[in-house]
Structure formats: structure tokens, C-alpha cells
Coordinates of C-alpha atoms in Angstrom, one line a residue:
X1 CA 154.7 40.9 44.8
X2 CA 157.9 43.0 44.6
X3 CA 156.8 46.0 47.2
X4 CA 159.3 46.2 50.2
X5 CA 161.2 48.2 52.3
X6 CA 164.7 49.7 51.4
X7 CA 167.1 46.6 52.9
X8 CA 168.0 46.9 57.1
X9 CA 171.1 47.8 57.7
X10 CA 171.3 44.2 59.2
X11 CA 170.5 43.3 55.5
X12 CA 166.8 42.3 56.0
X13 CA 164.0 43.5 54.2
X14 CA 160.4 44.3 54.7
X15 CA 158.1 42.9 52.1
X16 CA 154.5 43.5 52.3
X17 CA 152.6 40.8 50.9
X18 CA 154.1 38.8 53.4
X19 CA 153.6 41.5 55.9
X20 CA 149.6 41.6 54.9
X21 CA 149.4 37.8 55.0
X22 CA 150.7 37.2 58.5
X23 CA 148.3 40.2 59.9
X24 CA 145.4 38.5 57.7
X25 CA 146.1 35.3 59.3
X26 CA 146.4 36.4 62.7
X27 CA 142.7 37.9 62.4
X28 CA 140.7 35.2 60.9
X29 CA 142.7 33.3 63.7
X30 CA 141.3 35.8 66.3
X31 CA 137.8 35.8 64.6
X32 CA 137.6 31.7 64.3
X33 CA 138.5 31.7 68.2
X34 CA 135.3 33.9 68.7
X35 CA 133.2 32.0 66.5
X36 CA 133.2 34.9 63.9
X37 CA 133.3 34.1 59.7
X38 CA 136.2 35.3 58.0
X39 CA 137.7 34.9 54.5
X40 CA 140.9 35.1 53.1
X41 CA 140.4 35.8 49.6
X42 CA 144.3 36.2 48.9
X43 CA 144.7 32.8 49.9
X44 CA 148.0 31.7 48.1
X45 CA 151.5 33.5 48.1
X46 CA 151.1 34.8 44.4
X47 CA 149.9 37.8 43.6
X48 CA 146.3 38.3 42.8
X49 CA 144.5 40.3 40.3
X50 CA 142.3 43.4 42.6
X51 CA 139.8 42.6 39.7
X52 CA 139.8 39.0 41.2
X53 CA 139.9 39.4 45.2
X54 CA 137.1 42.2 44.2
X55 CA 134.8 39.2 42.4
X56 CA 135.1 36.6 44.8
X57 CA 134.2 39.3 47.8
X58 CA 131.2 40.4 46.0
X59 CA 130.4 36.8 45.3
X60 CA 130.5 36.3 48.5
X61 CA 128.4 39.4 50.2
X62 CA 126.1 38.1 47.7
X63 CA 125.6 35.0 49.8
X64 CA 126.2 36.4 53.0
X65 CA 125.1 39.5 53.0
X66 CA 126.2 40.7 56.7
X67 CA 130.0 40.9 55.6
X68 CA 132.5 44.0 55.6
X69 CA 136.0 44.0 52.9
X70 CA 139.2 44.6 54.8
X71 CA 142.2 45.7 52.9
X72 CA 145.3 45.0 55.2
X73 CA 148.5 46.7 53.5
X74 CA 152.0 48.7 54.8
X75 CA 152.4 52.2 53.2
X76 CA 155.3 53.2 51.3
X77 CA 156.5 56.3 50.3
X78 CA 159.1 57.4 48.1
X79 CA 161.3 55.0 45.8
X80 CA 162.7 52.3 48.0
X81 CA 166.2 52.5 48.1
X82 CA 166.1 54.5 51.3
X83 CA 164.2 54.8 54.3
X84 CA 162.0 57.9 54.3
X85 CA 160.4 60.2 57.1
X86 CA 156.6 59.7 56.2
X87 CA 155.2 57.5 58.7
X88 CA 151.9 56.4 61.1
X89 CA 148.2 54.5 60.5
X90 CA 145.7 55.7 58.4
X91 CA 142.5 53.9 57.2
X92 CA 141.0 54.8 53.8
X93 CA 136.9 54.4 52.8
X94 CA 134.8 54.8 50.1
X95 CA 133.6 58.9 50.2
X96 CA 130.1 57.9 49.7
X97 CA 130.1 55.0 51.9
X98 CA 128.6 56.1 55.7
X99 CA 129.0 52.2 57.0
X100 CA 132.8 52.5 55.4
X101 CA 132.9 55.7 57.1
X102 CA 132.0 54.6 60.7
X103 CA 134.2 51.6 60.4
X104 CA 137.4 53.3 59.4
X105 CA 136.8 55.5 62.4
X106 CA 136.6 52.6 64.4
X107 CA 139.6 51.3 63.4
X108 CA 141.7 54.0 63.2
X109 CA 141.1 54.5 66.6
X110 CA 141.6 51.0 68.0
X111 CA 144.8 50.8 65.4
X112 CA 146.5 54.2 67.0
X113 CA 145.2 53.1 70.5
X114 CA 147.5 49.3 69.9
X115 CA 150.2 50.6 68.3
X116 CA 150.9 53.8 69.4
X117 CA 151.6 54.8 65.6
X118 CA 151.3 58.3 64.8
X119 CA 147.9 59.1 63.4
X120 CA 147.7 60.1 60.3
X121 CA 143.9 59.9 60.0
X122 CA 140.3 58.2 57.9
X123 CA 140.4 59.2 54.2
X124 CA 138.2 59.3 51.6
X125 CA 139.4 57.7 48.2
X126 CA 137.1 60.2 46.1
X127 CA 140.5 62.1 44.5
X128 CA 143.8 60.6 44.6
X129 CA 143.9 57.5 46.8
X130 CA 141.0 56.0 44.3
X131 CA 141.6 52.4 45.2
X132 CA 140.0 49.8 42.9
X133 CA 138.6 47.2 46.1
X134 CA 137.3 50.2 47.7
X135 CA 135.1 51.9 44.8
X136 CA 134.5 48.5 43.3
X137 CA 133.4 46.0 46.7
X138 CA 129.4 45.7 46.9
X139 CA 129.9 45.6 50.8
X140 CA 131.0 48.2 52.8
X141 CA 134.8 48.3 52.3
X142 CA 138.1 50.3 54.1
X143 CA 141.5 49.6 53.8
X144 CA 144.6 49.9 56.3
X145 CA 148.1 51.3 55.9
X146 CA 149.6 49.9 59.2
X147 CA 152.3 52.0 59.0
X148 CA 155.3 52.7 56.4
X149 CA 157.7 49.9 55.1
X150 CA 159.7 52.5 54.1
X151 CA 160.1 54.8 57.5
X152 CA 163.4 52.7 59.7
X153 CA 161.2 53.1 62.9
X154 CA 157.5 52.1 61.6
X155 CA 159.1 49.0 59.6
X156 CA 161.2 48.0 62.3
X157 CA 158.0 47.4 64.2
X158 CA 156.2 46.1 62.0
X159 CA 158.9 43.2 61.4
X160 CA 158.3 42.0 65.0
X161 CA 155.1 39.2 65.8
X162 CA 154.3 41.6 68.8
X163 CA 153.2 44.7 66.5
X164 CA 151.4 42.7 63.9
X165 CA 149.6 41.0 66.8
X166 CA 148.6 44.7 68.0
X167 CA 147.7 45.9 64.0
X168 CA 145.6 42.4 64.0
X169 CA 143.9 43.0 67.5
X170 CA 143.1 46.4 66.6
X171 CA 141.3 44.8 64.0
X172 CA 139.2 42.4 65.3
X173 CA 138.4 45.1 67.8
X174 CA 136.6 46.9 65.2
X175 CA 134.8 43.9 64.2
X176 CA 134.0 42.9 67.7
X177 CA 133.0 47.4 68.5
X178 CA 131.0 46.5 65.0
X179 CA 129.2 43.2 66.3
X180 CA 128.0 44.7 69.7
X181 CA 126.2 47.7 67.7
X182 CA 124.7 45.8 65.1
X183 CA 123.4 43.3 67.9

């Protein structure tokens, strides 16, 4: 709830659950236009537990079975009372996760392709980036840092509706590449 960007010099600030909401909206908006399920399992502007949005996705692929976890987030770096020079996209996966594998190649690519972001690469999450909703999803699971909240140029973008548009295009474009293999 409190993660943000160091404050503008115009005195606004960044904060990413409101960032991830927004992008998470715009792509079950994109999805329902297409005819496409999607959830929003951090429906509410509290803060939810991972161990929660974790058991109500599982719940879920139990159900459906044919369903994919996206994590939508902005990076950080550094302790937030400046901006930083770390910046760009990067999609993490589960190491031992092929399907998580192919999709955050997918949508690295589309993200750097929309955005123009510098790329900063897939990741595994076997060793330090160890995230909880990727090791602990029953579905095949990745999760996007669309650029740094903490880097003046990436944030600056990202506070715009025309770059979360792109980060939420880039997106469904994965789920659409995904679709048209799986038939």
C-alpha cells in the first residue's frame, strides 16, 4: 500500500498499487472486448495478503483449468527519497516452469516492442527474486516490472494513460500470441 516513487518535482507521486490497478483494468477491459475471461483477484483498493490473491487463483485454475497468473507491478530500486538510475521492463517466471518460460518471452518482447523501455530481460525467480505468487500459483505464472517508479524518466511515463495503455496492450498481446498457438 505505501510503495511509491520519490515525490515530482511538480509535487506528485507515483504509487503503484494504483499504478497496477489502472494497467489491470485496462486488460480485462481489452480481454472482455475480445470475448476473453479475465479476473481481477485484487479487486478492492486495500491491500491484499499474496497468501490470499495466491488461493483464490488456484481456486480458480482449479475450475478453469486453461488460465495463466499475471503479476502487474512497477519496480523500484533504492530507498525512495530520490529518483535512481536503474530503469526498463523485465518479466520474471517460475525456473522450472517451461509454459512461464515461453510466456514471459512473449511478453517481454511485446512490452519492450510498446514501450520502447530499455530491456532488462526474462528471469528466473529460483535465487533472489523468489516471489511468493510465482513459486506458489498452480497455473503457469510470470510477473511484470513495467518499468521503475523510482527512475524520473520511466515514472514519468508511466504516470501518463498513453504508456499504461501500451504496458496493457503489450499484454493482452501475449494473451492474444498465447490464444492463436494453443488454438
Amino acid at each position: 500500500a505505501g510503495k511509491r516513487s520519490p515525490t515530482f518535482p511538480d509535487g506528485k507521486v507515483l504509487y503503484e498499487g494504483v499504478f497496477n490497478r489502472d494497467v489491470t483494468q485496462r486488460i480485462i477491459k481489452l480481454c472482455e472486448a475480445h470475448h476473453i475471461d479475465a479476473m481481477d483477484i485484487v479487486n478492492t483498493n486495500h491491500d491484499k495478503s499474496l497468501r490470499s490473491r495466491v488461493k483464490e487463483a488456484n481456486k480458480i485454475h482449479k475450475v478453469t483449468r486453461n488460465c495463466i497468473y499475471l503479476s502487474i507491478h512497477a519496480n523500484a530500486w533504492g530507498r525512495g527519497k530520490e529518483f535512481t538510475s536503474p530503469k526498463g521492463i523485465g518479466v520474471y517466471r517460475h525456473y522450472k516452469s517451461k509454459t512461464g518460460e515461453k510466456l514471459a518471452s512473449m511478453l517481454q518482447k511485446h512490452l519492450v516492442e510498446k514501450t520502447g523501455f530499455k530491456d532488462r530481460g526474462v528471469r528466473a525467480n529460483e535465487t533472489w527474486a523468489n516471489f511468493y505468487v510465482l513459486r506458489k500459483t498452480h497455473m503457469p505464472a510470470i510477473l511484470s516490472e513495467n518499468g521503475f517508479m523510482t527512475n524520473l524518466s520511466d515514472a514519468t511515463l508511466l504516470l501518463t494513460d498513453d504508456m499504461r495503455q501500451k504496458i496493457a496492450e503489450a499484454h493482452f498481446a501475449m494473451i492474444i500470441e498465447l490464444e492463436k498457438e494453443d488454438g
